[in-house]
Short mmCIF file of C-alpha atoms in Angstrom, two decimals:
data_model
loop_
_atom_site.label_atom_id
_atom_site.label_comp_id
_atom_site.label_asym_id
_atom_site.label_seq_id
_atom_site.Cartn_x
_atom_site.Cartn_y
_atom_site.Cartn_z
CA MET A 1 107.39 141.41 88.32
CA SER A 2 107.46 141.87 85.20
CA ASN A 3 110.01 139.94 82.86
CA SER A 4 110.73 143.51 81.55
CA SER A 5 113.85 144.15 83.58
CA LEU A 6 114.87 140.58 83.95
CA SER A 7 117.83 139.06 82.28
CA GLY A 8 119.06 135.63 82.37
CA LEU A 9 119.92 135.04 85.99
CA ALA A 10 116.59 136.79 86.97
CA TYR A 11 114.39 135.56 84.08
CA LEU A 12 115.73 131.74 85.64
CA GLU A 13 114.67 133.13 88.89
CA TYR A 14 111.61 134.61 88.54
CA GLU A 15 110.08 131.46 86.68
CA VAL A 16 111.19 129.11 89.87
CA ALA A 17 108.97 131.79 91.59
CA ARG A 18 106.54 131.79 89.77
CA CYS A 19 105.91 128.19 89.59
CA ASN A 20 105.88 127.96 93.66
CA ARG A 21 103.47 130.34 93.45
CA ARG A 22 101.38 128.55 90.94
CA MET A 23 101.86 125.29 93.30
CA GLN A 24 100.97 127.04 96.45
CA ARG A 25 97.61 128.56 94.68
CA ILE A 26 97.08 125.00 93.73
CA LYS A 27 97.34 123.13 97.50
CA ASP A 28 95.71 126.38 99.31
CA ASN A 29 92.44 127.05 96.54
CA PRO A 30 92.44 123.66 94.69
CA ASP A 31 89.78 124.05 90.91
CA PRO A 32 88.00 120.76 91.23
CA SER A 33 87.51 121.79 87.22
CA LYS A 34 91.19 121.58 87.21
CA PRO A 35 93.75 118.42 87.57
CA LYS A 36 94.88 118.23 90.87
CA SER A 37 98.08 116.47 89.10
CA ASN A 38 99.33 120.24 87.83
CA VAL A 39 100.99 120.26 90.91
CA LEU A 40 103.20 117.82 90.11
CA LEU A 41 103.08 119.75 86.70
CA TYR A 42 104.02 123.28 88.12
CA GLU A 43 106.74 120.99 90.47
CA LEU A 44 108.86 119.68 86.83
CA GLU A 45 108.41 122.71 85.81
CA ARG A 46 110.43 124.54 88.60
CA ASP A 47 112.84 122.00 88.76
CA PHE A 48 113.80 122.69 85.03
CA ARG A 49 114.20 126.23 86.17
CA MET A 50 115.99 125.60 89.10
CA GLU A 51 118.50 123.01 87.04
CA GLN A 52 119.01 126.09 84.28
CA LEU A 53 119.46 128.17 87.37
CA GLU A 54 122.49 126.25 89.01
CA ALA A 55 123.94 125.47 85.60
CA TYR A 56 123.91 129.48 84.73
CA LYS A 57 126.17 130.29 88.14
CA ALA A 58 128.36 127.21 87.52
CA GLY A 59 129.04 128.31 83.86
CA LYS A 60 127.84 124.54 82.55
CA PRO A 61 126.62 124.43 78.60
CA PHE A 62 123.06 124.69 77.66
CA GLY A 63 122.46 123.80 74.06
CA LEU A 64 120.30 122.42 71.71
CA GLY A 65 121.06 119.06 70.59
CA THR A 66 118.18 117.78 68.10
CA GLN A 67 114.59 118.74 68.63
CA THR A 68 114.25 115.92 71.11
CA GLY A 69 116.10 115.72 74.57
CA PRO A 70 117.72 112.62 75.14
CA LEU A 71 121.07 113.48 73.08
CA THR A 72 121.00 116.94 74.26
CA ARG A 73 121.03 115.99 77.64
CA SER A 74 123.35 112.88 77.05
CA LEU A 75 125.76 115.13 75.16
CA GLY A 76 126.46 117.04 79.20
CA LEU A 77 124.51 119.47 77.92
CA VAL A 78 121.61 121.44 79.74
CA PRO A 79 118.42 122.07 77.73
CA TRP A 80 118.12 125.16 76.07
CA ASP A 81 114.26 125.84 75.66
CA ALA A 82 114.62 129.23 74.09
CA VAL A 83 110.83 128.62 72.11
CA PRO A 84 108.85 128.02 74.84
CA ALA A 85 110.28 131.25 77.20
CA ALA A 86 109.08 133.19 74.06
CA ASP A 87 105.46 131.31 74.40
CA ARG A 88 105.20 133.22 77.21
CA THR A 89 106.12 136.81 76.68
CA HIS A 90 101.97 137.32 75.63
CA GLY A 91 100.57 140.59 76.86
CA LYS A 92 102.67 143.93 77.68
CA GLU A 93 105.82 141.52 77.49
CA ALA A 94 105.28 140.65 73.86
CA THR A 95 104.81 144.68 73.08
CA ARG A 96 107.98 145.15 74.99
CA TYR A 97 110.01 143.25 72.14
CA PHE A 98 108.34 143.74 69.29
CA ASP A 99 109.12 147.80 70.62
CA ILE A 100 112.86 146.80 70.00
CA ILE A 101 112.13 144.33 66.82
CA ARG A 102 110.77 147.43 64.96
CA ARG A 103 113.31 149.96 65.91
CA GLU A 104 116.18 147.82 65.60
CA GLY A 105 114.89 146.43 62.22
CA MET A 106 115.15 142.87 62.87
CA PRO A 107 112.34 140.56 61.48
CA GLU A 108 108.97 141.45 62.57
CA HIS A 109 106.79 139.84 59.72
CA THR A 110 108.21 136.08 61.25
CA CYS A 111 106.79 133.76 63.73
CA ASP A 112 106.32 135.51 66.61
CA ARG A 113 107.59 133.41 68.88
CA CYS A 114 110.89 133.17 66.17
CA SER A 115 110.83 136.82 66.61
CA ILE A 116 110.96 137.48 70.32
CA LEU A 117 113.44 134.98 70.25
CA ILE A 118 116.03 137.21 68.88
CA PRO A 119 115.57 140.15 70.77
CA MET A 120 115.31 137.71 74.26
CA VAL A 121 118.89 136.42 73.99
CA LEU A 122 120.52 139.09 72.14
CA ARG A 123 119.56 141.52 75.14
CA GLY A 124 120.77 138.65 78.21
CA ASP A 125 116.73 138.12 78.99
CA PHE A 126 116.96 134.13 78.39
CA PRO A 127 120.99 132.32 79.20
CA ARG A 128 122.99 132.20 76.20
CA PRO A 129 123.09 129.11 74.77
CA SER A 130 126.44 127.42 74.44
CA PHE A 131 125.61 125.17 71.06
CA LEU A 132 122.83 125.10 68.61
CA ALA A 133 122.20 122.51 66.50
CA THR A 134 119.99 123.95 63.23
CA THR A 135 117.79 122.03 61.16
CA ASN A 136 115.85 121.99 58.51
CA TYR A 137 113.26 119.13 59.63
CA GLU A 138 111.79 121.71 61.62
CA CYS A 139 109.41 124.89 60.89
CA ILE A 140 111.79 127.48 58.97
CA PRO A 141 111.75 130.21 61.28
CA ILE A 142 113.17 128.31 64.20
CA PHE A 143 116.02 127.07 61.68
CA MET A 144 116.55 130.79 60.77
CA ALA A 145 116.02 131.90 63.81
CA ASN A 146 118.88 130.13 65.75
CA LEU A 147 120.96 130.50 62.54
CA ILE A 148 121.02 134.23 63.78
CA VAL A 149 121.56 133.24 67.59
CA ALA A 150 124.70 131.03 66.64
CA ASN A 151 125.81 133.70 64.31
CA LEU A 152 125.32 137.03 65.83
CA LEU A 153 126.84 135.89 68.92
CA ASP A 154 129.58 133.73 67.47
CA ILE A 155 127.81 130.44 69.29
CA PRO A 156 129.56 126.90 68.20
CA SER A 157 126.54 125.29 65.68
CA PHE A 158 126.13 122.33 63.31
CA HIS A 159 123.83 122.05 60.68
CA ILE A 160 121.44 118.57 60.20
CA ASP A 161 120.19 118.11 56.76
CA ARG A 162 117.29 116.13 56.33
CA HIS A 163 115.82 114.95 53.09
CA PHE A 164 112.39 116.69 52.39
CA LYS A 165 110.79 112.31 52.41
CA ASN A 166 109.62 111.04 55.86
CA TYR A 167 109.93 107.15 56.92
CA LYS A 168 107.78 104.44 55.28
CA ALA A 169 109.77 101.48 57.35
CA LYS A 170 110.28 99.68 54.17
CA GLY A 171 112.44 99.79 51.07
CA LYS A 172 116.12 100.58 50.29
CA GLU A 173 115.63 104.64 50.67
CA ASP A 174 114.72 104.39 53.82
CA ASP A 175 117.54 102.65 54.86
CA GLU A 176 119.68 105.24 53.17
CA LEU A 177 118.02 107.67 54.61
CA LEU A 178 118.35 106.76 58.05
CA LYS A 179 122.06 105.91 58.01
CA TYR A 180 122.43 110.00 56.37
CA MET A 181 121.17 110.91 59.41
CA THR A 182 122.89 108.83 62.30
CA ASP A 183 126.13 109.74 60.13
CA GLN A 184 125.62 113.33 60.78
CA LEU A 185 124.44 113.25 64.22
CA GLY A 186 128.09 111.37 64.90
CA GLU A 187 129.47 113.91 63.47
CA MET A 188 127.57 116.98 65.41
CA ILE A 189 129.00 114.72 68.58
CA GLU A 190 132.61 115.07 67.29
CA TYR A 191 131.59 118.88 67.07
CA VAL A 192 130.11 119.26 70.24
CA GLU A 193 133.01 117.95 71.93
CA ALA A 194 135.89 119.75 70.28
CA HIS A 195 134.15 122.61 70.60
CA VAL A 196 132.00 122.67 74.00
CA PRO A 197 134.38 122.53 76.83
CA GLY A 198 133.16 120.04 79.19
CA CYS A 199 130.66 117.83 76.33
CA LYS A 200 131.47 114.04 76.38
CA TYR A 201 128.64 111.83 74.50
CA ASN A 202 127.28 109.29 77.40
CA GLU A 203 125.70 106.67 75.31
CA ASP A 204 124.22 104.75 78.23
CA MET A 205 122.78 108.37 79.34
CA GLU A 206 121.20 108.19 75.59
CA ILE A 207 119.28 104.91 76.50
CA GLU A 208 118.12 105.34 79.70
CA TRP A 209 116.63 109.38 78.38
CA GLN A 210 115.02 107.59 75.23
CA HIS A 211 113.47 105.11 77.53
CA TYR A 212 111.56 107.14 79.46
CA GLU A 213 110.50 108.86 76.78
CA ARG A 214 109.33 105.77 75.89
CA LEU A 215 107.30 105.16 78.89
CA TYR A 216 105.88 109.03 78.49
CA VAL A 217 104.53 108.92 74.86
CA GLN A 218 103.39 105.17 75.38
CA GLN A 219 100.83 107.48 78.32
CA ALA A 220 100.36 109.98 76.37
CA GLN A 221 98.53 107.63 73.87
CA LYS A 222 96.46 106.30 76.87
CA LEU A 223 95.74 110.12 76.76
CA TRP A 224 94.54 110.24 73.14
CA LYS A 225 92.22 106.92 73.20
CA LEU A 226 90.39 109.00 76.46
CA LYS A 227 89.91 112.28 74.25
CA ALA A 228 87.74 110.20 71.85
CA ALA A 229 85.44 110.37 74.93
CA ILE A 230 82.05 112.12 74.02
CA PRO A 231 81.46 114.21 76.46
CA CYS A 232 85.60 115.27 76.04
CA PRO A 233 86.57 115.38 79.36
CA LEU A 234 89.50 117.55 78.32
CA SER A 235 89.23 121.78 78.23
CA GLY A 236 89.96 123.49 75.34
CA ARG A 237 93.20 125.40 77.01
CA GLU A 238 94.68 121.80 78.27
CA SER A 239 94.22 120.42 74.07
CA PHE A 240 96.32 122.99 73.59
CA ARG A 241 98.87 122.63 76.04
CA GLU A 242 102.04 121.21 74.20
CA PHE A 243 103.32 118.72 75.77
CA ARG A 244 106.73 119.04 76.35
CA PRO A 245 108.80 116.12 75.99
CA SER A 246 109.88 114.30 79.54
CA SER A 247 114.01 114.53 78.32
CA LEU A 248 113.45 118.10 78.92
CA TYR A 249 113.08 117.52 82.68
CA PRO A 250 115.96 116.68 85.34
CA ASP A 251 114.25 114.07 86.74
CA PRO A 252 112.51 111.64 83.71
CA VAL A 253 110.50 109.48 86.51
CA LYS A 254 109.17 112.28 87.55
CA ALA A 255 107.83 113.70 83.88
CA VAL A 256 106.36 109.74 83.49
CA GLU A 257 104.87 109.71 86.83
CA TYR A 258 103.16 113.41 86.02
CA MET A 259 101.52 111.72 82.74
CA ARG A 260 99.97 108.44 84.41
CA GLN A 261 98.91 110.77 87.24
CA TYR A 262 97.00 113.52 84.47
CA VAL A 263 96.08 110.35 82.43
CA GLU A 264 94.10 108.62 86.29
CA GLU A 265 92.94 112.11 86.62
CA VAL A 266 90.97 112.28 83.07
CA GLY A 267 89.93 108.61 82.61
CA GLU A 268 87.84 109.37 86.13
CA ARG A 269 86.36 111.89 84.47
CA VAL A 270 85.70 109.78 81.71
CA ASP A 271 83.96 107.18 83.83
CA LYS A 272 81.46 109.80 85.35
CA GLY A 273 80.81 111.27 81.79
CA LEU A 274 81.71 114.64 82.50
CA GLY A 275 82.23 117.28 79.77
CA VAL A 276 83.96 120.78 79.54
CA ALA A 277 81.25 122.43 77.11
CA GLN A 278 78.19 123.79 78.72
CA PRO A 279 75.19 122.94 79.12
CA GLU A 280 76.13 120.15 77.21
CA GLU A 281 78.60 118.62 74.30
CA ARG A 282 77.24 119.68 70.58
CA LEU A 283 79.80 119.58 68.81
CA ARG A 284 83.88 118.73 68.58
CA LEU A 285 86.31 120.84 66.85
CA LEU A 286 89.89 120.38 66.35
CA TRP A 287 92.39 123.83 66.87
CA SER A 288 95.16 123.68 63.98
CA VAL A 289 98.44 125.82 64.36
CA ALA A 290 98.47 127.83 66.76
CA GLY A 291 96.46 130.71 68.84
CA PRO A 292 96.14 134.05 70.75
CA PHE A 293 98.60 133.22 73.69
CA TYR A 294 96.93 136.18 75.24
CA ALA A 295 93.12 135.67 75.09
CA ASP A 296 90.66 132.63 75.45
CA PRO A 297 88.84 131.91 72.65
CA PHE A 298 88.65 128.27 74.43
CA SER A 299 85.94 129.04 77.16
CA TYR A 300 83.96 131.13 74.79
CA LEU A 301 83.36 127.91 72.76
CA GLU A 302 82.93 125.70 75.42
CA ASN A 303 80.42 128.29 76.91
CA MET A 304 78.35 127.20 73.66
CA GLY A 305 78.55 124.22 74.06
CA VAL A 306 81.78 122.84 72.07
CA ALA A 307 84.67 121.03 73.08
CA ILE A 308 87.91 120.97 71.36
CA PRO A 309 89.68 117.26 72.08
CA ALA A 310 93.36 117.65 70.15
CA ALA A 311 95.20 120.83 68.49
CA GLU A 312 97.24 120.26 65.61
CA MET A 313 100.34 121.84 66.09
CA THR A 314 103.11 119.85 65.91
CA ILE A 315 104.49 115.72 65.02
CA TYR A 316 103.48 114.60 68.68
CA ASN A 317 99.76 113.57 67.34
CA GLY A 318 101.66 111.11 65.18
CA TRP A 319 103.10 109.47 68.30
CA PHE A 320 100.27 109.86 70.60
CA SER A 321 97.50 108.31 68.17
CA GLY A 322 100.08 105.66 68.34
CA ARG A 323 100.70 106.41 64.10
CA GLU A 324 104.65 107.23 64.58
CA SER A 325 107.02 105.13 65.93
CA ILE A 326 107.81 105.84 69.03
CA TRP A 327 111.44 105.64 71.17
CA GLY A 328 111.82 101.87 70.91
CA ASP A 329 109.47 100.67 68.19
CA PRO A 330 110.97 98.49 65.78
CA TRP A 331 112.70 99.08 62.68
CA LYS A 332 112.27 96.22 59.85
CA GLY A 333 112.68 93.25 62.94
CA ARG A 334 115.78 94.82 64.21
CA LYS A 335 116.68 96.91 67.22
CA LEU A 336 117.87 100.92 66.79
CA SER A 337 121.01 101.82 67.67
CA PRO A 338 120.67 105.19 69.67
CA LEU A 339 121.81 107.55 66.82
CA GLU A 340 119.67 105.44 65.30
CA GLU A 341 116.46 106.32 67.01
CA GLU A 342 117.56 109.97 67.08
CA ALA A 343 117.72 109.57 63.46
CA ARG A 344 114.88 108.24 63.36
CA GLN A 345 112.83 110.58 65.22
CA MET A 346 113.89 113.39 63.13
CA ASP A 347 110.59 112.35 60.92
CA PHE A 348 109.41 115.95 61.69
CA VAL A 349 106.18 117.16 60.94
CA TRP A 350 106.68 120.48 59.79
CA GLY A 351 109.95 119.58 57.72
CA ARG A 352 108.21 117.05 56.12
CA ALA A 353 106.08 116.98 52.50
CA GLY A 354 103.17 118.54 52.89
CA GLU A 355 101.23 115.15 52.66
CA ALA A 356 102.15 114.05 56.05
CA TRP A 357 100.81 117.53 57.29
CA VAL A 358 97.36 116.50 55.92
CA GLN A 359 97.23 113.40 56.85
CA THR A 360 97.16 113.71 60.67
CA HIS A 361 94.51 116.37 60.33
CA ILE A 362 92.05 113.44 58.52
CA ASP A 363 93.37 111.07 61.30
CA THR A 364 92.56 113.40 63.99
CA CYS A 365 89.36 113.77 62.93
CA ARG A 366 88.18 110.52 62.42
CA ASP A 367 89.93 109.14 65.73
CA LEU A 368 88.49 112.00 68.36
CA HIS A 369 84.81 112.01 66.37
CA LEU A 370 85.43 116.15 65.29
CA ASP A 371 82.94 117.82 63.16
CA GLY A 372 84.85 120.42 61.85
CA ILE A 373 88.54 122.56 62.18
CA VAL A 374 89.66 126.08 63.16
CA TYR A 375 92.80 126.70 60.82
CA PHE A 376 94.73 129.56 62.47
CA ILE A 377 96.13 131.24 60.30
CA GLN A 378 99.74 132.64 61.91
CA TRP A 379 101.49 135.00 60.44
CA GLY A 380 104.83 134.23 59.37
CA CYS A 381 104.49 130.52 59.08
CA PRO A 382 105.31 129.68 55.92
CA VAL A 383 104.25 125.97 55.81
CA THR A 384 101.18 125.61 57.67
CA SER A 385 99.84 128.33 55.90
CA ALA A 386 100.59 127.68 52.52
CA LEU A 387 98.86 123.87 53.43
CA GLY A 388 95.87 125.38 54.86
CA LYS A 389 93.34 125.60 51.89
CA ILE A 390 95.20 121.47 51.22
CA VAL A 391 93.90 120.74 54.48
CA ALA A 392 90.36 121.91 54.25
CA ASP A 393 89.71 120.75 50.29
CA THR A 394 90.86 117.37 51.53
CA VAL A 395 88.56 116.88 54.41
CA GLU A 396 86.04 118.31 52.75
CA ALA A 397 86.52 115.76 50.29
CA GLN A 398 86.90 112.89 52.31
CA LEU A 399 84.92 113.71 55.79
CA SER A 400 82.38 116.20 54.85
CA ILE A 401 83.56 118.72 57.79
CA PRO A 402 84.28 122.45 56.79
CA THR A 403 87.50 124.34 58.15
CA LEU A 404 87.31 127.65 59.41
CA PHE A 405 90.61 129.52 58.31
CA ILE A 406 90.82 132.89 60.68
CA GLU A 407 94.31 135.30 60.58
CA GLY A 408 95.89 136.36 63.75
CA ARG A 409 99.43 136.29 66.00
CA MET A 410 100.02 134.20 68.88
CA LEU A 411 101.89 137.16 70.96
CA GLU A 412 101.67 140.11 69.41
CA SER A 413 98.43 141.23 70.33
CA SER A 414 97.89 145.36 68.42
CA ILE A 415 95.76 143.23 65.39
CA TYR A 416 93.62 141.10 68.00
CA ASP A 417 89.72 142.44 67.86
CA GLU A 418 88.25 139.84 70.36
CA LYS A 419 84.68 140.53 69.17
CA ASP A 420 85.84 140.12 65.20
CA PHE A 421 87.80 137.11 66.49
CA ASN A 422 84.25 135.36 68.44
CA SER A 423 81.77 136.55 65.66
CA LYS A 424 83.88 134.60 63.46
CA LEU A 425 84.26 131.65 65.60
CA LYS A 426 80.28 131.88 66.56
CA ASP A 427 79.33 132.13 62.91
CA PHE A 428 81.54 128.78 62.11
CA VAL A 429 80.05 127.40 65.20
CA ASP A 430 76.75 127.72 63.34
CA ILE A 431 77.57 125.92 59.86
CA CYS A 432 79.08 122.83 62.04
CA LEU A 433 75.96 122.40 63.57
CA GLU A 434 73.85 122.94 60.51
CA ARG A 435 76.19 120.70 59.35
CA LYS A 436 76.24 118.19 61.36
CA LYS A 437 72.04 118.23 61.39
CA SER A 438 72.39 117.12 57.81
CA HIS A 439 74.29 114.41 57.83
CA ALA A 440 72.26 112.99 60.76
#
């Protein structure tokens, strides 16, 4: 069955069925090269879609409070995840949406997921939200896509303003910015309670969700250390898979348990010295920004002896590496209130000064012993595209490792040429191997 004929309710039913099929396939014919914990991951995904399905039927509110989940949950909103849903529409489904986009004059040359998000929601293929927070601390295309949806569907929305300067957890300016953000969140809560029926802020619930987010990220920090192992125990597709916050799922305990099981499995692979690159690991690369979701360049690289221990896409590597403050960490020796904690976690990498985006590449390369960067020039991503040259020049100067710029789209495959794409990857691998040899 294709998503092409789906609308709201049917889309969610389809997702539930797909997760069930994946779980059954793993149980019936397990692949020893893939984590057994994937069963629990698909169970989490299924439970989330079932929660959305039941909320859809009951008329409960869907929404997006902030980029993180605890505040959304504590307002009584079922999380609305149109961006990840759009990511899953590659191939024929993406082509169908882009035909609609071009025919109806919608924005075509912005980020693919944000282009697709608009017709997906406007045509009813994904549930209509009850409330949307728009912000300038995440990527600009997501901000604009959410704003368009809110305006065209006349959905209550609230804009959160974030200064373009990240916290350093010291100095008067940080305290002022934290208060500025916290005050806005308080205003947003009042707005949601007044404009979205059924929503009422529950501080105790927010504290509980933040607690599980902390446990979840702490497990991911263990995974980060395992990624540094040589040979790399993770496939490129696993590294590229973006971890969704535990608060997205209706059962945070199960989410933390999934991450614990996954980390345990990866640890077992490290103990046995098992790697994914064939026939042996010759090179380690960082994949940055995005990638062609309709193709698998990672297997191609692994067959050349190249591992991809990490992908650089969001703030998450800052959390996972322990460099960014996570839920519950002290602020200048004091414990933050739940809303202050939400305000701190808005230190999101896409909306900060370019220095943070550059530095996270350097930190990741050092932590995981990487030999080069594949920097995907994603159409319609103004932040990462503009900073690519600065990233490349900085890692060359500080770490003496090269960067490959390779252009493409995430979901729209009409411009993709697999032979040309792989040829560029192969040439870059040769360059990195020569550089590595000269360093040795």
